[in-house]
């Protein structure tokens, strides 16, 4: 079992990671009155766990599976149920599920009585390597992703690969989106990905790389919890990924992160920031996981990038792009230039028959 501690100005988080982490740690964290949030998919798959472990120390609250649940009325439903269950300041909220459950249950935990203890139990690859760690909580508003939220560190994160056994192929792809993102940020992760490029989906590789990604993120969060600067790097690929996700929908977050990274690598090369050979090696990884689509006229989709939280000036889009292994950098482009480059990437993809 591996352990990682994150000590930030606001709190301390302990992340335990490994086979059997759930069985070993959850019972000892279930003290006092608890409130467990999960979604309909996870509940169906792991009903035995909920009935056996979580129901015995509190209420289990099931929200509909999917990004659409990240809204104000679902949040309000959770908060009302917490109140009705008689949750106190010393109670604990468990978020058992993927990114949506972690984000909304985390937000509810941060708001109820100005904050009660939170334990994240991520059940998808994406939430294990990324969203359960670092204390970002959120809901979407008016179609804008994660626009209402808090920074609220979970006291504990319990990462057990047990849950990956039931994960659909699409969810593995989504997790790999974030994992390749870490590869574009950290040199050691990049080297591991390249060495295992024909083996990316094997359970033992995923287990190993999950720990590396969490350790990388923990180090970033420790140094910049509130995204004053450094933490922005964790948004590599996300400017275009989020813009496409908002506009084109249909695919899921991790898939759009992969697509966003591809488009942003193209931009980084065109702007002379990223060496073509390095970009090519990352593109090869992306293409092992997803077919990157061409789009028609991308102007409307690019307008969605104006909502990106990294932006500082009006009519300017901020991206984090890879430059060389282990060296990401921020690139700011005028909205027009950004749209022009995205269009040109899409046109080239079309020519290649995407
Ligand atoms: N997923 C990006 C972050 O946690 O900062």
PDB file of C-alpha atoms and ligand atoms in Angstrom, residues 130-131 133-134 136 178 181 217 227 231 234-235 238, ligand 1:
ATOM      1  CA  UNK A 130      -7.002  13.413 -11.068  1.00  0.00           C
ATOM      2  CA  UNK A 131     -10.294  14.747  -9.758  1.00  0.00           C
ATOM      3  CA  UNK A 133      -7.030  14.626  -5.401  1.00  0.00           C
ATOM      4  CA  UNK A 134      -6.389  18.301  -4.760  1.00  0.00           C
ATOM      5  CA  UNK A 136     -11.417  21.109  -6.327  1.00  0.00           C
ATOM      6  CA  UNK A 178      -5.604  12.551 -17.963  1.00  0.00           C
ATOM      7  CA  UNK A 181      -1.757  14.827 -19.803  1.00  0.00           C
ATOM      8  CA  UNK A 217      -0.405  16.104  -8.753  1.00  0.00           C
ATOM      9  CA  UNK A 227      -4.088  27.762  -8.649  1.00  0.00           C
ATOM     10  CA  UNK A 231      -1.393  24.497 -10.670  1.00  0.00           C
ATOM     11  CA  UNK A 234      -2.806  20.616 -14.638  1.00  0.00           C
ATOM     12  CA  UNK A 235      -5.134  22.171 -17.198  1.00  0.00           C
ATOM     13  CA  UNK A 238      -8.296  21.449 -21.062  1.00  0.00           C
TER      14      UNK A 238
HETATM   15  N1  LIG B   1      -7.855  18.856 -12.603  1.00  0.00           N
HETATM   16  C1  LIG B   1      -7.041  19.973 -12.459  1.00  0.00           C
HETATM   17  C2  LIG B   1      -6.775  20.347 -11.046  1.00  0.00           C
HETATM   18  O1  LIG B   1      -7.149  19.655 -10.140  1.00  0.00           O
HETATM   19  O2  LIG B   1      -6.185  21.386 -10.814  1.00  0.00           O
END
